[in-house]
Each structure stands twice: as structure tokens, then as C-alpha cells.
């Protein structure tokens, strides 16, 4: 026999919110902000390496942001599903305890 399980819906909400907050913060700090004109590096190869790094890093950040938004969305949908299931179970249990002639006399 299983002992069942429980889900901390507040923790799921906070996790989703934390991811969204982090993504919002990431949106204000662009990798391109550290990019500089090639002559600022004093060496063409170094400047090219920095440009290549920034380009690749931007791609990685973009993928991370997309994945993070998906995780946040799925956590929020899980909360909604758990809440809907809980409401359904509650209404079903209430329906079982009521008869067509009123409240179940054995419930009191």
C-alpha cells in the first residue's frame, strides 16, 4: 500500500516566479555590452576571438532563456492541473456525502 504523495504548490509557484525573475534580469544584461571595437583590443586575433565568443554566448543565452521560459510555463501549468484535480476531488467527495433528500444523516 502506498502512502500517497503531496505537492507543495507554493514551492512550484515560487520556482516558476524565480525563473521568470532571472530571465527578466538576463534580458537587461546583454553580452554585446562587453563587445568593443576591434581596435580597442590592440590585436586582431584577440578582437576576433572576443567577437566570436560574444556571438556564441548570445546564442547560448537565447537558448537558455527559451528553455527557462518553457520550464516556468510548465511549472505554472502543473500548479493549475493540481488545483483543478483537487477541486474536482473536493466536489466529488461533497457529492458522495449528499443524497437526493439532503445531507447524509450519517455524516453528522
PDB file of N, CA and C in Angstrom:
ATOM      1  N   UNK A   1       0.841  -1.177   0.000  1.00  0.00           N
ATOM      2  CA  UNK A   1       0.000   0.000   0.000  1.00  0.00           C
ATOM      3  C   UNK A   1       0.885   1.239   0.000  1.00  0.00           C
ATOM      4  N   UNK A   2       0.522   2.206  -0.806  1.00  0.00           N
ATOM      5  CA  UNK A   2       1.317   3.429  -0.876  1.00  0.00           C
ATOM      6  C   UNK A   2       0.831   4.445   0.142  1.00  0.00           C
ATOM      7  N   UNK A   3       1.741   5.327   0.521  1.00  0.00           N
ATOM      8  CA  UNK A   3       1.401   6.386   1.465  1.00  0.00           C
ATOM      9  C   UNK A   3       0.920   7.637   0.739  1.00  0.00           C
ATOM     10  N   UNK A   4       0.908   7.593  -0.585  1.00  0.00           N
ATOM     11  CA  UNK A   4       0.488   8.756  -1.349  1.00  0.00           C
ATOM     12  C   UNK A   4       1.611   9.750  -1.494  1.00  0.00           C
ATOM     13  N   UNK A   5       1.275  10.907  -1.920  1.00  0.00           N
ATOM     14  CA  UNK A   5       2.273  11.956  -2.083  1.00  0.00           C
ATOM     15  C   UNK A   5       1.597  13.300  -1.916  1.00  0.00           C
ATOM     16  N   UNK A   6       2.409  14.299  -1.762  1.00  0.00           N
ATOM     17  CA  UNK A   6       1.870  15.653  -1.692  1.00  0.00           C
ATOM     18  C   UNK A   6       2.734  16.550  -2.564  1.00  0.00           C
ATOM     19  N   UNK A   7       2.145  17.622  -3.001  1.00  0.00           N
ATOM     20  CA  UNK A   7       2.841  18.584  -3.847  1.00  0.00           C
ATOM     21  C   UNK A   7       2.744  19.945  -3.182  1.00  0.00           C
ATOM     22  N   UNK A   8       3.868  20.582  -3.037  1.00  0.00           N
ATOM     23  CA  UNK A   8       3.907  21.925  -2.458  1.00  0.00           C
ATOM     24  C   UNK A   8       3.687  22.921  -3.593  1.00  0.00           C
ATOM     25  N   UNK A   9       2.422  23.305  -3.784  1.00  0.00           N
ATOM     26  CA  UNK A   9       2.073  24.193  -4.892  1.00  0.00           C
ATOM     27  C   UNK A   9       2.735  25.558  -4.750  1.00  0.00           C
ATOM     28  N   UNK A  10       2.899  26.012  -3.528  1.00  0.00           N
ATOM     29  CA  UNK A  10       3.558  27.296  -3.305  1.00  0.00           C
ATOM     30  C   UNK A  10       5.013  27.241  -3.775  1.00  0.00           C
ATOM     31  N   UNK A  11       5.672  26.111  -3.525  1.00  0.00           N
ATOM     32  CA  UNK A  11       7.060  25.954  -3.971  1.00  0.00           C
ATOM     33  C   UNK A  11       7.140  25.943  -5.498  1.00  0.00           C
ATOM     34  N   UNK A  12       6.174  25.301  -6.158  1.00  0.00           N
ATOM     35  CA  UNK A  12       6.150  25.306  -7.624  1.00  0.00           C
ATOM     36  C   UNK A  12       5.944  26.722  -8.158  1.00  0.00           C
ATOM     37  N   UNK A  13       5.039  27.450  -7.524  1.00  0.00           N
ATOM     38  CA  UNK A  13       4.799  28.844  -7.939  1.00  0.00           C
ATOM     39  C   UNK A  13       6.062  29.695  -7.770  1.00  0.00           C
ATOM     40  N   UNK A  14       6.737  29.516  -6.628  1.00  0.00           N
ATOM     41  CA  UNK A  14       7.950  30.294  -6.361  1.00  0.00           C
ATOM     42  C   UNK A  14       9.061  29.928  -7.341  1.00  0.00           C
ATOM     43  N   UNK A  15       9.169  28.656  -7.691  1.00  0.00           N
ATOM     44  CA  UNK A  15      10.182  28.232  -8.660  1.00  0.00           C
ATOM     45  C   UNK A  15       9.912  28.872 -10.019  1.00  0.00           C
ATOM     46  N   UNK A  16       8.662  28.840 -10.456  1.00  0.00           N
ATOM     47  CA  UNK A  16       8.297  29.452 -11.737  1.00  0.00           C
ATOM     48  C   UNK A  16       8.569  30.949 -11.711  1.00  0.00           C
ATOM     49  N   UNK A  17       8.223  31.600 -10.621  1.00  0.00           N
ATOM     50  CA  UNK A  17       8.445  33.036 -10.484  1.00  0.00           C
ATOM     51  C   UNK A  17       9.938  33.364 -10.463  1.00  0.00           C
ATOM     52  N   UNK A  18      10.709  32.542  -9.779  1.00  0.00           N
ATOM     53  CA  UNK A  18      12.160  32.755  -9.712  1.00  0.00           C
ATOM     54  C   UNK A  18      12.812  32.646 -11.074  1.00  0.00           C
ATOM     55  N   UNK A  19      12.364  31.680 -11.860  1.00  0.00           N
ATOM     56  CA  UNK A  19      12.895  31.532 -13.212  1.00  0.00           C
ATOM     57  C   UNK A  19      12.546  32.761 -14.041  1.00  0.00           C
ATOM     58  N   UNK A  20      11.302  33.208 -13.955  1.00  0.00           N
ATOM     59  CA  UNK A  20      10.883  34.393 -14.710  1.00  0.00           C
ATOM     60  C   UNK A  20      11.666  35.635 -14.294  1.00  0.00           C
ATOM     61  N   UNK A  21      11.894  35.791 -13.001  1.00  0.00           N
ATOM     62  CA  UNK A  21      12.662  36.938 -12.496  1.00  0.00           C
ATOM     63  C   UNK A  21      14.092  36.902 -13.031  1.00  0.00           C
ATOM     64  N   UNK A  22      14.686  35.725 -13.041  1.00  0.00           N
ATOM     65  CA  UNK A  22      16.048  35.573 -13.562  1.00  0.00           C
ATOM     66  C   UNK A  22      16.103  35.895 -15.049  1.00  0.00           C
ATOM     67  N   UNK A  23      15.114  35.412 -15.787  1.00  0.00           N
ATOM     68  CA  UNK A  23      15.073  35.697 -17.226  1.00  0.00           C
ATOM     69  C   UNK A  23      14.910  37.192 -17.487  1.00  0.00           C
ATOM     70  N   UNK A  24      14.094  37.851 -16.673  1.00  0.00           N
ATOM     71  CA  UNK A  24      13.926  39.304 -16.811  1.00  0.00           C
ATOM     72  C   UNK A  24      15.250  40.028 -16.554  1.00  0.00           C
ATOM     73  N   UNK A  25      15.980  39.581 -15.544  1.00  0.00           N
ATOM     74  CA  UNK A  25      17.276  40.192 -15.234  1.00  0.00           C
ATOM     75  C   UNK A  25      18.277  39.953 -16.360  1.00  0.00           C
ATOM     76  N   UNK A  26      18.237  38.749 -16.918  1.00  0.00           N
ATOM     77  CA  UNK A  26      19.135  38.428 -18.029  1.00  0.00           C
ATOM     78  C   UNK A  26      18.847  39.307 -19.243  1.00  0.00           C
ATOM     79  N   UNK A  27      17.610  39.663 -19.433  1.00  0.00           N
ATOM     80  CA  UNK A  27      17.226  40.468 -20.600  1.00  0.00           C
ATOM     81  C   UNK A  27      17.823  41.876 -20.535  1.00  0.00           C
ATOM     82  N   UNK A  28      18.143  42.341 -19.341  1.00  0.00           N
ATOM     83  CA  UNK A  28      18.693  43.694 -19.207  1.00  0.00           C
ATOM     84  C   UNK A  28      20.212  43.723 -19.358  1.00  0.00           C
ATOM     85  N   UNK A  29      20.850  42.584 -19.287  1.00  0.00           N
ATOM     86  CA  UNK A  29      22.314  42.496 -19.403  1.00  0.00           C
ATOM     87  C   UNK A  29      22.652  41.718 -20.666  1.00  0.00           C
ATOM     88  N   UNK A  30      23.031  42.424 -21.697  1.00  0.00           N
ATOM     89  CA  UNK A  30      23.356  41.804 -22.972  1.00  0.00           C
ATOM     90  C   UNK A  30      24.850  41.492 -23.043  1.00  0.00           C
ATOM     91  N   UNK A  31      25.181  40.374 -23.628  1.00  0.00           N
ATOM     92  CA  UNK A  31      26.580  40.014 -23.838  1.00  0.00           C
ATOM     93  C   UNK A  31      27.234  41.024 -24.769  1.00  0.00           C
ATOM     94  N   UNK A  32      26.454  41.554 -25.672  1.00  0.00           N
ATOM     95  CA  UNK A  32      27.009  42.530 -26.617  1.00  0.00           C
ATOM     96  C   UNK A  32      27.528  43.776 -25.906  1.00  0.00           C
ATOM     97  N   UNK A  33      27.102  43.984 -24.654  1.00  0.00           N
ATOM     98  CA  UNK A  33      27.586  45.132 -23.900  1.00  0.00           C
ATOM     99  C   UNK A  33      29.087  45.043 -23.610  1.00  0.00           C
ATOM    100  N   UNK A  34      29.650  43.832 -23.594  1.00  0.00           N
ATOM    101  CA  UNK A  34      31.093  43.698 -23.347  1.00  0.00           C
ATOM    102  C   UNK A  34      31.886  43.728 -24.645  1.00  0.00           C
ATOM    103  N   UNK A  35      31.174  43.696 -25.749  1.00  0.00           N
ATOM    104  CA  UNK A  35      31.824  43.770 -27.054  1.00  0.00           C
ATOM    105  C   UNK A  35      32.381  45.182 -27.246  1.00  0.00           C
ATOM    106  N   UNK A  36      33.472  45.284 -27.948  1.00  0.00           N
ATOM    107  CA  UNK A  36      34.095  46.589 -28.194  1.00  0.00           C
ATOM    108  C   UNK A  36      34.643  46.614 -29.617  1.00  0.00           C
ATOM    109  N   UNK A  37      34.969  47.779 -30.113  1.00  0.00           N
ATOM    110  CA  UNK A  37      35.570  47.846 -31.444  1.00  0.00           C
ATOM    111  C   UNK A  37      36.883  47.058 -31.480  1.00  0.00           C
ATOM    112  N   UNK A  38      37.192  46.481 -32.639  1.00  0.00           N
ATOM    113  CA  UNK A  38      38.391  45.647 -32.760  1.00  0.00           C
ATOM    114  C   UNK A  38      39.663  46.375 -32.339  1.00  0.00           C
ATOM    115  N   UNK A  39      39.753  47.656 -32.664  1.00  0.00           N
ATOM    116  CA  UNK A  39      40.988  48.383 -32.327  1.00  0.00           C
ATOM    117  C   UNK A  39      41.158  48.576 -30.818  1.00  0.00           C
ATOM    118  N   UNK A  40      40.106  48.385 -30.049  1.00  0.00           N
ATOM    119  CA  UNK A  40      40.207  48.513 -28.592  1.00  0.00           C
ATOM    120  C   UNK A  40      41.017  47.372 -27.987  1.00  0.00           C
ATOM    121  N   UNK A  41      41.133  46.257 -28.703  1.00  0.00           N
ATOM    122  CA  UNK A  41      41.851  45.101 -28.177  1.00  0.00           C
ATOM    123  C   UNK A  41      43.334  45.139 -28.526  1.00  0.00           C
ATOM    124  N   UNK A  42      43.679  45.890 -29.552  1.00  0.00           N
ATOM    125  CA  UNK A  42      45.085  46.010 -29.913  1.00  0.00           C
ATOM    126  C   UNK A  42      45.647  44.803 -30.635  1.00  0.00           C
ATOM    127  N   UNK A  43      44.820  43.838 -30.909  1.00  0.00           N
ATOM    128  CA  UNK A  43      45.289  42.632 -31.593  1.00  0.00           C
ATOM    129  C   UNK A  43      44.106  42.049 -32.354  1.00  0.00           C
ATOM    130  N   UNK A  44      44.263  41.880 -33.654  1.00  0.00           N
ATOM    131  CA  UNK A  44      43.148  41.411 -34.487  1.00  0.00           C
ATOM    132  C   UNK A  44      42.637  40.038 -34.082  1.00  0.00           C
ATOM    133  N   UNK A  45      43.549  39.125 -33.752  1.00  0.00           N
ATOM    134  CA  UNK A  45      43.121  37.771 -33.383  1.00  0.00           C
ATOM    135  C   UNK A  45      42.338  37.775 -32.078  1.00  0.00           C
ATOM    136  N   UNK A  46      42.797  38.575 -31.118  1.00  0.00           N
ATOM    137  CA  UNK A  46      42.083  38.684 -29.851  1.00  0.00           C
ATOM    138  C   UNK A  46      40.707  39.308 -30.072  1.00  0.00           C
ATOM    139  N   UNK A  47      40.649  40.349 -30.858  1.00  0.00           N
ATOM    140  CA  UNK A  47      39.373  41.006 -31.156  1.00  0.00           C
ATOM    141  C   UNK A  47      38.417  40.031 -31.832  1.00  0.00           C
ATOM    142  N   UNK A  48      38.901  39.244 -32.780  1.00  0.00           N
ATOM    143  CA  UNK A  48      38.059  38.247 -33.469  1.00  0.00           C
ATOM    144  C   UNK A  48      37.567  37.183 -32.491  1.00  0.00           C
ATOM    145  N   UNK A  49      38.448  36.786 -31.564  1.00  0.00           N
ATOM    146  CA  UNK A  49      38.060  35.778 -30.569  1.00  0.00           C
ATOM    147  C   UNK A  49      36.960  36.312 -29.662  1.00  0.00           C
ATOM    148  N   UNK A  50      37.048  37.579 -29.270  1.00  0.00           N
ATOM    149  CA  UNK A  50      36.026  38.185 -28.414  1.00  0.00           C
ATOM    150  C   UNK A  50      34.703  38.275 -29.163  1.00  0.00           C
ATOM    151  N   UNK A  51      34.741  38.686 -30.417  1.00  0.00           N
ATOM    152  CA  UNK A  51      33.525  38.769 -31.228  1.00  0.00           C
ATOM    153  C   UNK A  51      32.891  37.381 -31.361  1.00  0.00           C
ATOM    154  N   UNK A  52      33.721  36.379 -31.648  1.00  0.00           N
ATOM    155  CA  UNK A  52      33.219  35.004 -31.773  1.00  0.00           C
ATOM    156  C   UNK A  52      32.613  34.532 -30.454  1.00  0.00           C
ATOM    157  N   UNK A  53      33.297  34.819 -29.333  1.00  0.00           N
ATOM    158  CA  UNK A  53      32.796  34.445 -28.018  1.00  0.00           C
ATOM    159  C   UNK A  53      31.434  35.084 -27.765  1.00  0.00           C
ATOM    160  N   UNK A  54      31.339  36.391 -28.021  1.00  0.00           N
ATOM    161  CA  UNK A  54      30.085  37.111 -27.766  1.00  0.00           C
ATOM    162  C   UNK A  54      28.945  36.564 -28.628  1.00  0.00           C
ATOM    163  N   UNK A  55      29.249  36.288 -29.878  1.00  0.00           N
ATOM    164  CA  UNK A  55      28.220  35.723 -30.766  1.00  0.00           C
ATOM    165  C   UNK A  55      27.728  34.378 -30.261  1.00  0.00           C
ATOM    166  N   UNK A  56      28.659  33.512 -29.899  1.00  0.00           N
ATOM    167  CA  UNK A  56      28.279  32.172 -29.402  1.00  0.00           C
ATOM    168  C   UNK A  56      27.558  32.270 -28.055  1.00  0.00           C
ATOM    169  N   UNK A  57      28.052  33.154 -27.193  1.00  0.00           N
ATOM    170  CA  UNK A  57      27.438  33.320 -25.882  1.00  0.00           C
ATOM    171  C   UNK A  57      26.000  33.815 -26.025  1.00  0.00           C
ATOM    172  N   UNK A  58      25.766  34.736 -26.940  1.00  0.00           N
ATOM    173  CA  UNK A  58      24.406  35.235 -27.183  1.00  0.00           C
ATOM    174  C   UNK A  58      23.479  34.111 -27.625  1.00  0.00           C
ATOM    175  N   UNK A  59      23.987  33.223 -28.466  1.00  0.00           N
ATOM    176  CA  UNK A  59      23.184  32.072 -28.905  1.00  0.00           C
ATOM    177  C   UNK A  59      22.845  31.194 -27.703  1.00  0.00           C
ATOM    178  N   UNK A  60      23.840  30.932 -26.856  1.00  0.00           N
ATOM    179  CA  UNK A  60      23.612  30.111 -25.669  1.00  0.00           C
ATOM    180  C   UNK A  60      22.612  30.740 -24.709  1.00  0.00           C
ATOM    181  N   UNK A  61      22.743  32.035 -24.495  1.00  0.00           N
ATOM    182  CA  UNK A  61      21.821  32.747 -23.603  1.00  0.00           C
ATOM    183  C   UNK A  61      20.408  32.709 -24.174  1.00  0.00           C
ATOM    184  N   UNK A  62      20.303  32.862 -25.472  1.00  0.00           N
ATOM    185  CA  UNK A  62      18.987  32.810 -26.122  1.00  0.00           C
ATOM    186  C   UNK A  62      18.327  31.449 -25.908  1.00  0.00           C
ATOM    187  N   UNK A  63      19.108  30.382 -26.086  1.00  0.00           N
ATOM    188  CA  UNK A  63      18.563  29.032 -25.859  1.00  0.00           C
ATOM    189  C   UNK A  63      18.192  28.829 -24.389  1.00  0.00           C
ATOM    190  N   UNK A  64      19.035  29.319 -23.507  1.00  0.00           N
ATOM    191  CA  UNK A  64      18.760  29.200 -22.071  1.00  0.00           C
ATOM    192  C   UNK A  64      17.481  29.944 -21.706  1.00  0.00           C
ATOM    193  N   UNK A  65      17.299  31.124 -22.255  1.00  0.00           N
ATOM    194  CA  UNK A  65      16.093  31.901 -21.965  1.00  0.00           C
ATOM    195  C   UNK A  65      14.848  31.200 -22.493  1.00  0.00           C
ATOM    196  N   UNK A  66      14.939  30.634 -23.681  1.00  0.00           N
ATOM    197  CA  UNK A  66      13.800  29.901 -24.252  1.00  0.00           C
ATOM    198  C   UNK A  66      13.456  28.691 -23.390  1.00  0.00           C
ATOM    199  N   UNK A  67      14.482  27.929 -23.008  1.00  0.00           N
ATOM    200  CA  UNK A  67      14.250  26.752 -22.167  1.00  0.00           C
ATOM    201  C   UNK A  67      13.716  27.145 -20.791  1.00  0.00           C
ATOM    202  N   UNK A  68      14.262  28.206 -20.220  1.00  0.00           N
ATOM    203  CA  UNK A  68      13.802  28.669 -18.906  1.00  0.00           C
ATOM    204  C   UNK A  68      12.349  29.104 -18.936  1.00  0.00           C
ATOM    205  N   UNK A  69      11.966  29.805 -19.987  1.00  0.00           N
ATOM    206  CA  UNK A  69      10.569  30.227 -20.117  1.00  0.00           C
ATOM    207  C   UNK A  69       9.652  29.014 -20.228  1.00  0.00           C
ATOM    208  N   UNK A  70      10.093  27.989 -20.928  1.00  0.00           N
ATOM    209  CA  UNK A  70       9.297  26.760 -21.064  1.00  0.00           C
ATOM    210  C   UNK A  70       9.154  26.058 -19.711  1.00  0.00           C
ATOM    211  N   UNK A  71      10.228  25.983 -18.954  1.00  0.00           N
ATOM    212  CA  UNK A  71      10.177  25.359 -17.629  1.00  0.00           C
ATOM    213  C   UNK A  71       9.210  26.125 -16.727  1.00  0.00           C
ATOM    214  N   UNK A  72       9.313  27.444 -16.727  1.00  0.00           N
ATOM    215  CA  UNK A  72       8.424  28.269 -15.911  1.00  0.00           C
ATOM    216  C   UNK A  72       6.966  28.045 -16.309  1.00  0.00           C
ATOM    217  N   UNK A  73       6.705  28.021 -17.596  1.00  0.00           N
ATOM    218  CA  UNK A  73       5.349  27.801 -18.092  1.00  0.00           C
ATOM    219  C   UNK A  73       4.818  26.433 -17.668  1.00  0.00           C
ATOM    220  N   UNK A  74       5.656  25.413 -17.776  1.00  0.00           N
ATOM    221  CA  UNK A  74       5.221  24.065 -17.386  1.00  0.00           C
ATOM    222  C   UNK A  74       4.967  23.956 -15.892  1.00  0.00           C
ATOM    223  N   UNK A  75       5.784  24.618 -15.083  1.00  0.00           N
ATOM    224  CA  UNK A  75       5.541  24.616 -13.631  1.00  0.00           C
ATOM    225  C   UNK A  75       4.196  25.271 -13.322  1.00  0.00           C
ATOM    226  N   UNK A  76       3.921  26.389 -13.977  1.00  0.00           N
ATOM    227  CA  UNK A  76       2.630  27.052 -13.758  1.00  0.00           C
ATOM    228  C   UNK A  76       1.464  26.170 -14.208  1.00  0.00           C
ATOM    229  N   UNK A  77       1.630  25.463 -15.315  1.00  0.00           N
ATOM    230  CA  UNK A  77       0.563  24.562 -15.770  1.00  0.00           C
ATOM    231  C   UNK A  77       0.381  23.389 -14.813  1.00  0.00           C
ATOM    232  N   UNK A  78       1.470  22.919 -14.212  1.00  0.00           N
ATOM    233  CA  UNK A  78       1.363  21.844 -13.206  1.00  0.00           C
ATOM    234  C   UNK A  78       0.548  22.321 -12.005  1.00  0.00           C
ATOM    235  N   UNK A  79       0.822  23.535 -11.543  1.00  0.00           N
ATOM    236  CA  UNK A  79       0.061  24.098 -10.422  1.00  0.00           C
ATOM    237  C   UNK A  79      -1.417  24.139 -10.782  1.00  0.00           C
ATOM    238  N   UNK A  80      -1.735  24.626 -11.974  1.00  0.00           N
ATOM    239  CA  UNK A  80      -3.135  24.711 -12.401  1.00  0.00           C
ATOM    240  C   UNK A  80      -3.776  23.334 -12.471  1.00  0.00           C
ATOM    241  N   UNK A  81      -3.038  22.349 -12.958  1.00  0.00           N
ATOM    242  CA  UNK A  81      -3.584  20.985 -13.056  1.00  0.00           C
ATOM    243  C   UNK A  81      -3.841  20.390 -11.681  1.00  0.00           C
ATOM    244  N   UNK A  82      -2.882  20.573 -10.754  1.00  0.00           N
ATOM    245  CA  UNK A  82      -3.073  20.066  -9.392  1.00  0.00           C
ATOM    246  C   UNK A  82      -4.262  20.748  -8.719  1.00  0.00           C
ATOM    247  N   UNK A  83      -4.389  22.056  -8.914  1.00  0.00           N
ATOM    248  CA  UNK A  83      -5.517  22.769  -8.307  1.00  0.00           C
ATOM    249  C   UNK A  83      -6.846  22.298  -8.893  1.00  0.00           C
ATOM    250  N   UNK A  84      -6.893  22.070 -10.194  1.00  0.00           N
ATOM    251  CA  UNK A  84      -8.124  21.584 -10.826  1.00  0.00           C
ATOM    252  C   UNK A  84      -8.472  20.187 -10.324  1.00  0.00           C
ATOM    253  N   UNK A  85      -7.476  19.319 -10.199  1.00  0.00           N
ATOM    254  CA  UNK A  85      -7.721  17.962  -9.703  1.00  0.00           C
ATOM    255  C   UNK A  85      -8.211  17.995  -8.260  1.00  0.00           C
ATOM    256  N   UNK A  86      -7.596  18.848  -7.455  1.00  0.00           N
ATOM    257  CA  UNK A  86      -8.008  18.964  -6.052  1.00  0.00           C
ATOM    258  C   UNK A  86      -9.455  19.449  -5.954  1.00  0.00           C
ATOM    259  N   UNK A  87      -9.815  20.437  -6.766  1.00  0.00           N
ATOM    260  CA  UNK A  87     -11.182  20.960  -6.770  1.00  0.00           C
ATOM    261  C   UNK A  87     -12.165  19.867  -7.210  1.00  0.00           C
ATOM    262  N   UNK A  88     -11.794  19.103  -8.236  1.00  0.00           N
ATOM    263  CA  UNK A  88     -12.645  18.019  -8.717  1.00  0.00           C
ATOM    264  C   UNK A  88     -12.861  16.959  -7.628  1.00  0.00           C
ATOM    265  N   UNK A  89     -11.802  16.597  -6.944  1.00  0.00           N
ATOM    266  CA  UNK A  89     -11.900  15.595  -5.872  1.00  0.00           C
ATOM    267  C   UNK A  89     -12.774  16.126  -4.736  1.00  0.00           C
ATOM    268  N   UNK A  90     -12.589  17.386  -4.405  1.00  0.00           N
ATOM    269  CA  UNK A  90     -13.390  18.001  -3.334  1.00  0.00           C
ATOM    270  C   UNK A  90     -14.871  17.993  -3.703  1.00  0.00           C
ATOM    271  N   UNK A  91     -15.192  18.390  -4.927  1.00  0.00           N
ATOM    272  CA  UNK A  91     -16.594  18.405  -5.356  1.00  0.00           C
ATOM    273  C   UNK A  91     -17.174  16.992  -5.423  1.00  0.00           C
ATOM    274  N   UNK A  92     -16.371  16.033  -5.855  1.00  0.00           N
ATOM    275  CA  UNK A  92     -16.835  14.648  -5.905  1.00  0.00           C
ATOM    276  C   UNK A  92     -17.128  14.116  -4.506  1.00  0.00           C
ATOM    277  N   UNK A  93     -16.241  14.419  -3.572  1.00  0.00           N
ATOM    278  CA  UNK A  93     -16.445  13.958  -2.197  1.00  0.00           C
ATOM    279  C   UNK A  93     -17.694  14.603  -1.593  1.00  0.00           C
ATOM    280  N   UNK A  94     -17.905  15.870  -1.885  1.00  0.00           N
ATOM    281  CA  UNK A  94     -19.100  16.544  -1.384  1.00  0.00           C
ATOM    282  C   UNK A  94     -20.358  15.909  -1.978  1.00  0.00           C
ATOM    283  N   UNK A  95     -20.300  15.542  -3.249  1.00  0.00           N
ATOM    284  CA  UNK A  95     -21.442  14.918  -3.906  1.00  0.00           C
ATOM    285  C   UNK A  95     -21.769  13.556  -3.330  1.00  0.00           C
ATOM    286  N   UNK A  96     -20.744  12.815  -2.922  1.00  0.00           N
ATOM    287  CA  UNK A  96     -20.952  11.493  -2.333  1.00  0.00           C
ATOM    288  C   UNK A  96     -21.649  11.614  -0.989  1.00  0.00           C
ATOM    289  N   UNK A  97     -21.301  12.654  -0.221  1.00  0.00           N
ATOM    290  CA  UNK A  97     -21.852  12.821   1.119  1.00  0.00           C
ATOM    291  C   UNK A  97     -23.280  13.379   1.128  1.00  0.00           C
ATOM    292  N   UNK A  98     -23.755  13.808  -0.024  1.00  0.00           N
ATOM    293  CA  UNK A  98     -25.111  14.360  -0.089  1.00  0.00           C
ATOM    294  C   UNK A  98     -26.014  13.364  -0.810  1.00  0.00           C
ATOM    295  N   UNK A  99     -27.195  13.206  -0.310  1.00  0.00           N
ATOM    296  CA  UNK A  99     -28.164  12.354  -1.000  1.00  0.00           C
ATOM    297  C   UNK A  99     -29.177  13.245  -1.692  1.00  0.00           C
ATOM    298  N   UNK A 100     -30.066  12.651  -2.454  1.00  0.00           N
ATOM    299  CA  UNK A 100     -31.066  13.442  -3.160  1.00  0.00           C
ATOM    300  C   UNK A 100     -32.037  14.114  -2.192  1.00  0.00           C
ATOM    301  N   UNK A 101     -32.114  13.604  -0.966  1.00  0.00           N
ATOM    302  CA  UNK A 101     -33.034  14.187   0.008  1.00  0.00           C
ATOM    303  C   UNK A 101     -32.340  15.145   0.965  1.00  0.00           C
ATOM    304  N   UNK A 102     -31.047  15.467   0.696  1.00  0.00           N
ATOM    305  CA  UNK A 102     -30.344  16.422   1.554  1.00  0.00           C
ATOM    306  C   UNK A 102     -29.029  15.843   2.028  1.00  0.00           C
ATOM    307  N   UNK A 103     -28.533  16.403   3.096  1.00  0.00           N
ATOM    308  CA  UNK A 103     -27.265  15.999   3.651  1.00  0.00           C
ATOM    309  C   UNK A 103     -27.328  14.587   4.227  1.00  0.00           C
ATOM    310  N   UNK A 104     -26.261  13.854   4.094  1.00  0.00           N
ATOM    311  CA  UNK A 104     -26.186  12.488   4.599  1.00  0.00           C
ATOM    312  C   UNK A 104     -26.335  12.510   6.123  1.00  0.00           C
ATOM    313  N   UNK A 105     -27.334  11.821   6.653  1.00  0.00           N
ATOM    314  CA  UNK A 105     -27.534  11.856   8.111  1.00  0.00           C
ATOM    315  C   UNK A 105     -26.398  11.162   8.864  1.00  0.00           C
ATOM    316  N   UNK A 106     -25.679  10.262   8.212  1.00  0.00           N
ATOM    317  CA  UNK A 106     -24.567   9.584   8.885  1.00  0.00           C
ATOM    318  C   UNK A 106     -23.324  10.437   8.967  1.00  0.00           C
ATOM    319  N   UNK A 107     -23.300  11.546   8.243  1.00  0.00           N
ATOM    320  CA  UNK A 107     -22.113  12.410   8.241  1.00  0.00           C
ATOM    321  C   UNK A 107     -22.035  13.283   9.481  1.00  0.00           C
ATOM    322  N   UNK A 108     -23.141  13.425  10.220  1.00  0.00           N
ATOM    323  CA  UNK A 108     -23.135  14.334  11.378  1.00  0.00           C
ATOM    324  C   UNK A 108     -22.682  13.676  12.634  1.00  0.00           C
TER     325      UNK A 108
END
